[in-house]
Short mmCIF file of C-alpha atoms in Angstrom, two decimals:
data_model
loop_
_atom_site.label_atom_id
_atom_site.label_comp_id
_atom_site.label_asym_id
_atom_site.label_seq_id
_atom_site.Cartn_x
_atom_site.Cartn_y
_atom_site.Cartn_z
CA MET O 20 4.71 34.95 -18.85
CA GLU O 21 7.19 36.57 -16.32
CA PRO O 22 5.85 35.02 -13.24
CA ALA O 23 6.00 31.53 -14.71
CA GLN O 24 9.63 32.22 -15.66
CA SER O 25 10.58 33.51 -12.19
CA GLY O 26 8.93 30.46 -10.63
CA LEU O 27 10.85 28.14 -12.91
CA ARG O 28 14.16 29.98 -12.32
CA ALA O 29 13.44 29.68 -8.54
CA ILE O 30 13.23 25.82 -8.56
CA PRO O 31 16.47 24.29 -7.35
CA ARG O 32 18.90 22.97 -9.74
CA GLY O 33 18.66 19.27 -8.13
CA VAL O 34 14.85 19.21 -9.12
CA TRP O 35 15.74 20.04 -12.56
CA VAL O 36 18.35 17.41 -12.99
CA LEU O 37 15.93 14.92 -11.17
CA GLY O 38 13.34 15.77 -13.82
CA LEU O 39 15.91 15.41 -16.58
CA VAL O 40 16.90 11.89 -15.22
CA SER O 41 13.11 10.84 -15.04
CA LEU O 42 12.72 12.21 -18.67
CA LEU O 43 15.88 10.09 -20.25
CA MET O 44 14.82 7.12 -18.23
CA ASP O 45 11.02 7.35 -19.55
CA VAL O 46 12.40 7.95 -23.28
CA SER O 47 14.32 4.60 -22.88
CA SER O 48 11.53 2.57 -21.12
CA GLU O 49 8.75 3.73 -23.16
CA MET O 50 10.57 3.04 -26.58
CA ILE O 51 10.81 -0.67 -25.40
CA HIS O 52 7.52 -0.90 -23.52
CA ALA O 53 5.48 0.62 -26.50
CA LEU O 54 6.75 -2.17 -28.77
CA LEU O 55 7.27 -5.05 -26.28
CA PRO O 56 3.65 -6.64 -26.15
CA ILE O 57 3.87 -6.77 -30.15
CA TYR O 58 7.49 -8.10 -30.21
CA LEU O 59 6.38 -10.86 -27.81
CA VAL O 60 3.33 -11.88 -29.76
CA VAL O 61 4.68 -11.29 -33.31
CA VAL O 62 8.31 -12.04 -32.93
CA LEU O 63 8.49 -14.80 -30.10
CA GLY O 64 5.21 -16.24 -30.75
CA THR O 65 3.90 -15.93 -27.11
CA SER O 66 0.14 -15.67 -26.11
CA ALA O 67 -1.62 -12.63 -24.73
CA LEU O 68 -1.84 -14.48 -21.25
CA THR O 69 2.07 -14.58 -21.39
CA VAL O 70 2.09 -10.88 -21.94
CA GLY O 71 -0.19 -10.48 -18.99
CA PHE O 72 1.89 -12.62 -16.77
CA ILE O 73 4.91 -10.84 -17.43
CA GLU O 74 3.20 -7.39 -16.61
CA GLY O 75 1.89 -8.87 -13.48
CA ILE O 76 5.17 -10.14 -12.13
CA ALA O 77 6.55 -6.65 -13.18
CA GLU O 78 4.20 -4.79 -11.20
CA ALA O 79 4.30 -7.07 -8.26
CA ALA O 80 8.04 -6.50 -8.09
CA ALA O 81 7.62 -2.69 -7.99
CA LEU O 82 4.79 -2.70 -5.27
CA ILE O 83 6.98 -5.11 -2.95
CA THR O 84 9.88 -2.93 -3.39
CA ARG O 85 8.35 0.61 -3.02
CA ILE O 86 7.76 0.42 0.70
CA PHE O 87 11.06 -0.83 1.68
CA SER O 88 13.07 1.65 -0.36
CA GLY O 89 11.42 4.58 1.17
CA ALA O 90 11.83 3.44 4.76
CA LEU O 91 15.48 2.40 4.04
CA SER O 92 16.20 5.86 2.50
CA ASP O 93 14.96 7.39 5.65
CA TRP O 94 17.34 5.17 8.17
CA LEU O 95 20.35 5.73 5.78
CA GLY O 96 19.88 9.31 5.15
CA ARG O 97 21.00 8.80 1.48
CA ARG O 98 18.10 9.37 -0.82
CA LYS O 99 20.41 9.61 -3.77
CA LEU O 100 22.23 6.35 -3.39
CA LEU O 101 18.99 4.49 -3.55
CA ALA O 102 17.62 6.47 -6.27
CA ALA O 103 20.71 5.78 -8.33
CA ILE O 104 20.71 2.02 -7.60
CA GLY O 105 17.05 2.04 -8.87
CA TYR O 106 18.03 4.00 -12.08
CA GLY O 107 21.13 1.64 -12.50
CA LEU O 108 19.30 -1.42 -12.39
CA ALA O 109 16.99 -0.07 -15.02
CA ALA O 110 19.74 0.89 -17.12
CA PHE O 111 21.69 -2.18 -16.92
CA THR O 112 18.59 -4.37 -17.85
CA LYS O 113 18.09 -2.43 -21.17
CA PRO O 114 20.65 -4.34 -23.07
CA ILE O 115 18.97 -7.82 -22.29
CA PHE O 116 16.07 -6.78 -24.47
CA PRO O 117 17.83 -6.59 -27.77
CA LEU O 118 20.06 -9.57 -26.84
CA ALA O 119 17.17 -11.86 -25.47
CA ASN O 120 16.21 -14.86 -27.66
CA SER O 121 13.51 -16.33 -25.30
CA VAL O 122 10.50 -15.22 -23.15
CA GLY O 123 12.51 -16.26 -19.95
CA TRP O 124 15.35 -13.46 -20.65
CA LEU O 125 12.51 -11.06 -21.09
CA VAL O 126 10.76 -11.94 -17.88
CA ALA O 127 14.03 -11.42 -16.00
CA ALA O 128 14.58 -8.22 -17.77
CA ARG O 129 11.08 -6.70 -16.72
CA PHE O 130 11.16 -8.03 -13.32
CA ILE O 131 14.62 -6.59 -12.67
CA ASP O 132 13.35 -3.24 -14.36
CA ARG O 133 10.43 -2.85 -12.28
CA VAL O 134 12.41 -3.66 -9.12
CA GLY O 135 14.44 -0.63 -10.10
CA LYS O 136 11.40 1.59 -10.63
CA GLY O 137 10.19 0.47 -7.11
CA ILE O 138 13.57 1.19 -5.46
CA ARG O 139 13.95 4.69 -7.04
CA GLY O 140 10.47 6.13 -6.65
CA ALA O 141 10.07 6.99 -3.14
CA PRO O 142 13.74 7.95 -2.37
CA ARG O 143 13.47 10.31 -5.64
CA ASP O 144 10.33 11.98 -4.38
CA ALA O 145 11.62 12.35 -0.67
CA LEU O 146 14.72 13.86 -2.32
CA VAL O 147 12.55 16.42 -4.39
CA ALA O 148 10.93 17.37 -1.03
CA ASP O 149 14.15 17.69 0.76
CA LEU O 150 15.82 19.92 -1.93
CA THR O 151 12.88 22.33 -2.19
CA PRO O 152 11.58 25.13 0.12
CA ALA O 153 7.99 24.58 1.21
CA PRO O 154 6.55 27.57 -0.83
CA LEU O 155 7.89 25.86 -3.98
CA ARG O 156 6.83 22.58 -3.42
CA GLY O 157 3.98 22.31 -5.38
CA ALA O 158 5.87 23.79 -8.59
CA SER O 159 8.92 21.61 -8.03
CA PHE O 160 6.78 18.31 -7.98
CA GLY O 161 4.87 19.57 -10.77
CA LEU O 162 8.04 20.28 -12.85
CA ARG O 163 9.69 16.91 -12.06
CA GLN O 164 6.34 15.22 -13.05
CA ALA O 165 5.98 17.39 -16.39
CA LEU O 166 9.28 16.48 -17.52
CA ASP O 167 8.95 12.82 -16.65
CA THR O 168 5.81 13.02 -18.74
CA VAL O 169 7.66 14.66 -21.81
CA GLY O 170 9.81 11.36 -21.86
CA ALA O 171 6.66 9.23 -21.74
CA PHE O 172 5.37 10.73 -25.01
CA LEU O 173 8.81 11.19 -26.73
CA GLY O 174 9.66 7.52 -26.33
CA PRO O 175 6.77 5.97 -28.29
CA LEU O 176 7.08 8.90 -30.92
CA ILE O 177 10.88 7.66 -31.31
CA ALA O 178 9.95 4.45 -31.39
CA ILE O 179 7.31 4.65 -34.07
CA ALA O 180 9.79 6.89 -36.39
CA LEU O 181 12.63 4.33 -35.98
CA MET O 182 10.47 1.35 -36.77
CA MET O 183 9.14 3.29 -39.97
CA LEU O 184 12.71 4.19 -40.82
CA THR O 185 14.19 0.71 -40.18
CA GLY O 186 11.42 -1.65 -41.73
CA ASP O 187 10.16 -2.68 -38.21
CA ASN O 188 13.66 -3.49 -36.66
CA PHE O 189 12.80 -4.20 -33.15
CA THR O 190 16.22 -5.24 -32.25
CA LEU O 191 17.68 -1.92 -33.49
CA VAL O 192 15.01 0.24 -31.58
CA PHE O 193 15.79 -1.68 -28.38
CA TRP O 194 19.69 -0.87 -28.89
CA VAL O 195 18.96 2.83 -29.33
CA ALA O 196 16.83 2.89 -26.29
CA VAL O 197 19.98 1.69 -24.21
CA ILE O 198 21.35 5.06 -24.72
CA PRO O 199 19.08 7.50 -22.90
CA ALA O 200 19.12 4.86 -20.07
CA PHE O 201 22.74 5.19 -19.50
CA ALA O 202 22.60 8.90 -19.86
CA SER O 203 19.92 9.06 -17.08
CA LEU O 204 22.14 6.97 -14.71
CA GLY O 205 25.21 8.99 -15.49
CA LEU O 206 23.02 12.45 -14.82
CA ILE O 207 21.85 11.22 -11.34
CA VAL O 208 25.24 9.74 -10.39
CA PHE O 209 27.23 13.12 -11.28
CA GLY O 210 24.67 15.77 -11.15
CA VAL O 211 22.50 15.63 -8.13
CA GLY O 212 23.55 15.81 -4.45
CA ASP O 213 21.67 14.76 -1.42
CA ALA O 214 20.08 17.51 0.74
CA PRO O 215 22.25 18.18 4.03
CA ARG O 216 19.24 17.12 6.15
CA THR O 217 19.03 13.79 4.89
CA GLN O 218 22.41 12.86 6.10
CA VAL O 219 22.36 10.58 9.26
CA GLU O 220 24.11 12.16 12.25
CA ASN O 221 23.86 9.17 14.46
CA GLY O 222 24.91 5.85 13.35
CA ALA O 223 22.93 4.23 16.25
CA LYS O 224 19.61 5.15 14.39
CA ARG O 225 17.61 1.81 13.59
CA LEU O 226 14.96 1.02 11.27
CA HIS O 227 11.66 -0.02 12.78
CA TRP O 228 8.03 -0.32 11.60
CA ARG O 229 6.63 1.37 14.39
CA ASP O 230 8.26 4.62 13.16
CA ALA O 231 5.11 4.72 10.63
CA LYS O 232 3.00 5.63 14.04
CA ASN O 233 4.96 9.06 13.78
CA LEU O 234 2.98 9.78 10.64
CA SER O 235 0.25 12.28 11.39
CA ALA O 236 -3.31 11.76 10.81
CA ALA O 237 -3.22 14.39 8.19
CA PHE O 238 -0.94 12.18 6.41
CA TRP O 239 -3.26 9.08 6.71
CA ALA O 240 -6.13 11.23 5.38
CA VAL O 241 -4.13 12.15 2.25
CA VAL O 242 -3.29 8.39 1.71
CA ALA O 243 -6.81 7.44 1.96
CA ALA O 244 -8.17 10.14 -0.34
CA GLY O 245 -5.34 9.79 -2.80
CA THR O 246 -6.02 5.88 -2.87
CA LEU O 247 -9.65 6.39 -3.75
CA LEU O 248 -8.60 8.57 -6.56
CA THR O 249 -6.33 5.98 -7.77
CA LEU O 250 -9.05 3.55 -7.59
CA ALA O 251 -11.04 5.91 -9.82
CA ARG O 252 -8.53 6.15 -12.60
CA PHE O 253 -7.78 2.77 -14.26
CA SER O 254 -5.13 2.01 -16.58
CA GLU O 255 -4.61 4.04 -19.77
CA ALA O 256 -4.91 0.61 -21.61
CA PHE O 257 -8.61 1.22 -21.48
CA LEU O 258 -8.19 4.39 -23.42
CA LEU O 259 -6.41 2.55 -26.33
CA LEU O 260 -9.28 -0.15 -26.32
CA ARG O 261 -11.79 2.69 -26.32
CA ALA O 262 -10.03 4.37 -29.51
CA GLN O 263 -9.84 1.01 -31.08
CA ASN O 264 -13.40 0.42 -30.17
CA VAL O 265 -14.65 3.43 -32.32
CA GLY O 266 -12.20 2.62 -35.22
CA LEU O 267 -8.73 3.99 -34.80
CA GLY O 268 -6.39 1.71 -36.78
CA ALA O 269 -3.79 -0.44 -34.80
CA ALA O 270 -0.87 1.57 -36.28
CA LEU O 271 -2.13 4.84 -34.86
CA ILE O 272 -3.23 3.38 -31.57
CA PRO O 273 0.12 4.79 -29.75
CA SER O 274 -1.10 8.11 -30.64
CA ILE O 275 -3.71 8.16 -27.99
CA LEU O 276 -0.96 7.90 -25.39
CA VAL O 277 1.00 10.69 -27.00
CA VAL O 278 -2.08 13.15 -26.92
CA MET O 279 -2.57 12.01 -23.42
CA ASN O 280 0.88 12.52 -22.28
CA ILE O 281 1.35 15.98 -24.00
CA ALA O 282 -1.71 17.28 -22.16
CA TYR O 283 -0.35 15.84 -18.89
CA ALA O 284 3.17 17.07 -19.38
CA PHE O 285 1.97 20.70 -20.24
CA SER O 286 -0.41 21.02 -17.34
CA ALA O 287 1.65 19.43 -14.60
CA TYR O 288 3.92 22.54 -13.71
CA PRO O 289 1.24 25.27 -13.78
CA ALA O 290 -1.05 23.21 -11.81
CA GLY O 291 1.75 22.70 -9.22
CA ALA O 292 2.69 26.31 -9.38
CA ALA O 293 -0.78 27.20 -8.94
CA SER O 294 -1.13 25.08 -5.83
CA ASP O 295 1.65 27.04 -4.21
CA ARG O 296 -0.28 30.14 -4.80
CA ILE O 297 -3.98 29.27 -4.08
CA GLY O 298 -3.72 26.30 -2.12
CA ARG O 299 -3.71 22.56 -2.95
CA ASN O 300 -7.28 21.84 -2.43
CA GLY O 301 -8.74 24.01 -4.93
CA VAL O 302 -6.35 22.53 -7.77
CA MET O 303 -7.13 19.10 -6.67
CA VAL O 304 -10.87 19.32 -6.80
CA ALA O 305 -10.55 20.78 -10.35
CA GLY O 306 -8.33 17.85 -11.47
CA ILE O 307 -10.76 15.32 -10.11
CA ALA O 308 -13.78 17.01 -11.85
CA LEU O 309 -11.74 16.81 -15.07
CA LEU O 310 -11.54 12.96 -14.69
CA MET O 311 -15.29 12.95 -14.31
CA ILE O 312 -15.62 14.82 -17.41
CA ALA O 313 -13.19 12.68 -19.37
CA ASP O 314 -14.98 9.56 -18.14
CA LEU O 315 -18.40 10.90 -19.39
CA LEU O 316 -16.89 11.93 -22.54
CA LEU O 317 -15.34 8.70 -23.21
CA ALA O 318 -18.60 6.81 -22.12
CA ALA O 319 -20.56 8.84 -24.64
CA ALA O 320 -17.88 8.70 -27.60
CA THR O 321 -19.06 7.34 -30.83
CA SER O 322 -16.50 8.99 -32.87
CA LEU O 323 -12.85 9.56 -32.61
CA PRO O 324 -12.75 13.29 -32.14
CA LEU O 325 -14.90 12.78 -28.93
CA VAL O 326 -12.37 9.88 -27.99
CA PHE O 327 -9.41 12.37 -28.43
CA ILE O 328 -11.05 15.14 -26.62
CA GLY O 329 -11.71 12.75 -23.72
CA THR O 330 -8.24 11.46 -23.86
CA ILE O 331 -6.91 15.22 -23.72
CA VAL O 332 -9.19 16.01 -20.68
CA TRP O 333 -7.81 12.86 -18.97
CA GLY O 334 -4.36 13.98 -19.45
CA LEU O 335 -5.17 17.41 -18.00
CA HIS O 336 -6.46 15.45 -15.07
CA MET O 337 -3.26 13.42 -14.70
CA GLY O 338 -1.31 16.88 -14.83
CA PHE O 339 -3.59 18.47 -12.22
CA THR O 340 -3.44 15.79 -9.70
CA GLN O 341 -0.17 13.38 -9.81
CA GLY O 342 2.33 15.87 -8.74
CA LEU O 343 -0.10 17.51 -6.34
CA ILE O 344 -0.59 14.15 -4.62
CA ALA O 345 3.14 13.95 -4.09
CA THR O 346 3.08 17.54 -2.76
CA LEU O 347 0.30 16.65 -0.21
CA ILE O 348 2.42 13.53 0.99
CA ALA O 349 5.50 15.75 1.42
CA ASP O 350 3.43 18.41 3.04
CA THR O 351 2.01 15.95 5.56
CA ALA O 352 5.10 13.78 6.37
CA PRO O 353 8.08 14.67 8.81
CA ALA O 354 11.18 15.44 7.02
CA ASP O 355 12.94 12.44 8.54
CA LEU O 356 10.07 9.94 7.42
CA ARG O 357 9.67 11.22 3.91
CA GLY O 358 10.81 8.20 2.32
CA THR O 359 8.68 6.06 4.32
CA ALA O 360 5.62 8.23 3.62
CA PHE O 361 6.24 7.99 -0.12
CA GLY O 362 6.98 4.25 0.10
CA LEU O 363 3.44 3.71 2.11
CA PHE O 364 1.53 5.82 -0.40
CA ASN O 365 3.08 4.20 -3.44
CA LEU O 366 2.12 0.84 -2.05
CA ALA O 367 -1.41 1.82 -1.24
CA ALA O 368 -1.72 3.29 -4.84
CA GLY O 369 -0.16 0.44 -6.77
CA ILE O 370 -2.73 -2.01 -5.13
CA ALA O 371 -5.62 0.37 -5.83
CA THR O 372 -4.25 0.69 -9.62
CA LEU O 373 -4.34 -3.16 -9.91
CA LEU O 374 -7.97 -3.29 -8.29
CA SER O 375 -9.24 -0.75 -10.62
CA SER O 376 -7.98 -2.27 -13.72
CA VAL O 377 -9.49 -5.43 -12.83
CA ILE O 378 -12.71 -4.06 -12.07
CA ALA O 379 -12.61 -1.94 -15.29
CA GLY O 380 -11.82 -5.21 -17.33
CA VAL O 381 -14.78 -7.18 -15.93
CA LEU O 382 -17.25 -4.09 -16.53
CA TRP O 383 -15.69 -4.05 -19.95
CA ASP O 384 -16.54 -7.71 -20.62
CA VAL O 385 -20.08 -7.53 -18.83
CA GLY O 386 -21.37 -4.12 -20.02
CA GLY O 387 -18.97 -2.65 -22.61
CA PRO O 388 -16.97 0.41 -22.81
CA ALA O 389 -19.76 2.87 -21.67
CA MET O 390 -20.34 0.90 -18.42
CA THR O 391 -16.43 0.99 -17.67
CA PHE O 392 -16.21 4.84 -18.04
CA ILE O 393 -19.59 5.61 -16.33
CA ALA O 394 -18.33 3.46 -13.28
CA GLY O 395 -15.06 5.43 -13.34
CA ALA O 396 -17.00 8.73 -13.12
CA VAL O 397 -18.91 7.24 -10.22
CA PHE O 398 -15.79 6.33 -8.46
CA ALA O 399 -14.36 9.82 -9.35
CA GLY O 400 -17.21 11.50 -7.60
CA VAL O 401 -16.59 9.51 -4.59
CA ALA O 402 -12.77 10.36 -4.76
CA LEU O 403 -13.93 14.08 -5.20
CA ALA O 404 -16.35 13.79 -1.99
CA ALA O 405 -13.19 12.50 -0.22
CA PHE O 406 -10.93 15.31 -0.94
CA ILE O 407 -13.91 17.97 -0.17
CA GLY O 408 -14.05 16.23 3.13
CA LEU O 409 -10.42 16.24 3.74
CA ALA O 410 -10.34 19.86 2.77
CA ARG O 411 -13.13 20.55 5.30
CA TRP O 412 -11.31 18.42 8.05
CA GLN O 413 -7.99 20.36 7.55
CA ILE O 414 -9.84 23.68 7.97
CA ALA O 415 -11.57 22.58 11.07
CA ARG O 416 -8.30 21.12 12.56
CA SER O 417 -6.51 24.34 11.83
CA HIS O 418 -9.31 26.55 13.49
CA GLY O 419 -9.26 24.03 16.36
CA MET O 420 -5.20 24.56 16.81
CA ASP O 421 -5.88 28.34 16.33
CA ARG O 422 -8.30 28.41 19.31
CA GLY O 423 -6.26 26.29 21.40
CA ALA O 424 -3.37 28.61 20.81
CA ALA O 425 -5.50 31.61 21.66
#
């Protein structure tokens, strides 16, 4: 236990605060998002197609803004400012949900909320990298991811409890969700500062897309391998459908996400810390292997216990890989282009997420759940081969540089 405690104490205060900012905003967002589809259909009488349209608009907004916010944070040298704007947009949209009496207002709220998410993601990750010494980078990204994921399972739990206590009072739950959102905004405004090296020294610096040419081949290799992994991991909505498929009651369906996020939260920091000690590649390969195992378990599942085991393994995969991908981006990008680097990767990963979920949906309709998860295992195998190839290329490149120096 002592080494882990020492490692946590060594992580910069700013990273802890950013993790708590993420936790609070995730509590707020998940309280609303866990209930919003039901609210739209049951209370406002919309169709499932409308729900899909709203989510599509929201994700498109996040995709478009991700790349711009990262590059802008490099140009301004003000990571915190852009991250705070993103969290602020999300916070100020939260009261719209309990006040809305039409679908149009909810579409606007979800759109602005996702724009906020797109704005804050890349600058926040770049700020974590700026604040953290290289030997602690994996642990720092793992900690931030773990705290974020704690919020992802606390939010639905709080929503379920409040719905039970208030007799399914959606409006009251949405109002309660406003509180952690504004607490998150206050925390980033007053509790976090920019790292000194992100400040712009020369006002003549201009923003150019050609700056992306300064990103290394190692960075683009990480983007390619990470995008393949994202393509292999489709939406968690299919975990919910699988649980329903084998007989889990509708009221308990959110427990799947709770279980997954608990496994995710408790594995993210140890995996990140391990990558600092033993190297990134071994931890990443183990994480992708966990995804393959989860897919095969879920493909074969004929009972709820096996679905829950597969879901736990899926969550462990997330803990092993998601913070680590961010770490690899930070490792391979120049300090003054980290925002651009995270924006580019987030854009590629977002497109891959949309594609993977469409593919999974088609496979589900054509061949059923087993075909969907078997295909996921195959895609994961391709991603595993890509990361093994990346590791070998890095080793060969390192040896070539050593020989050149000699």
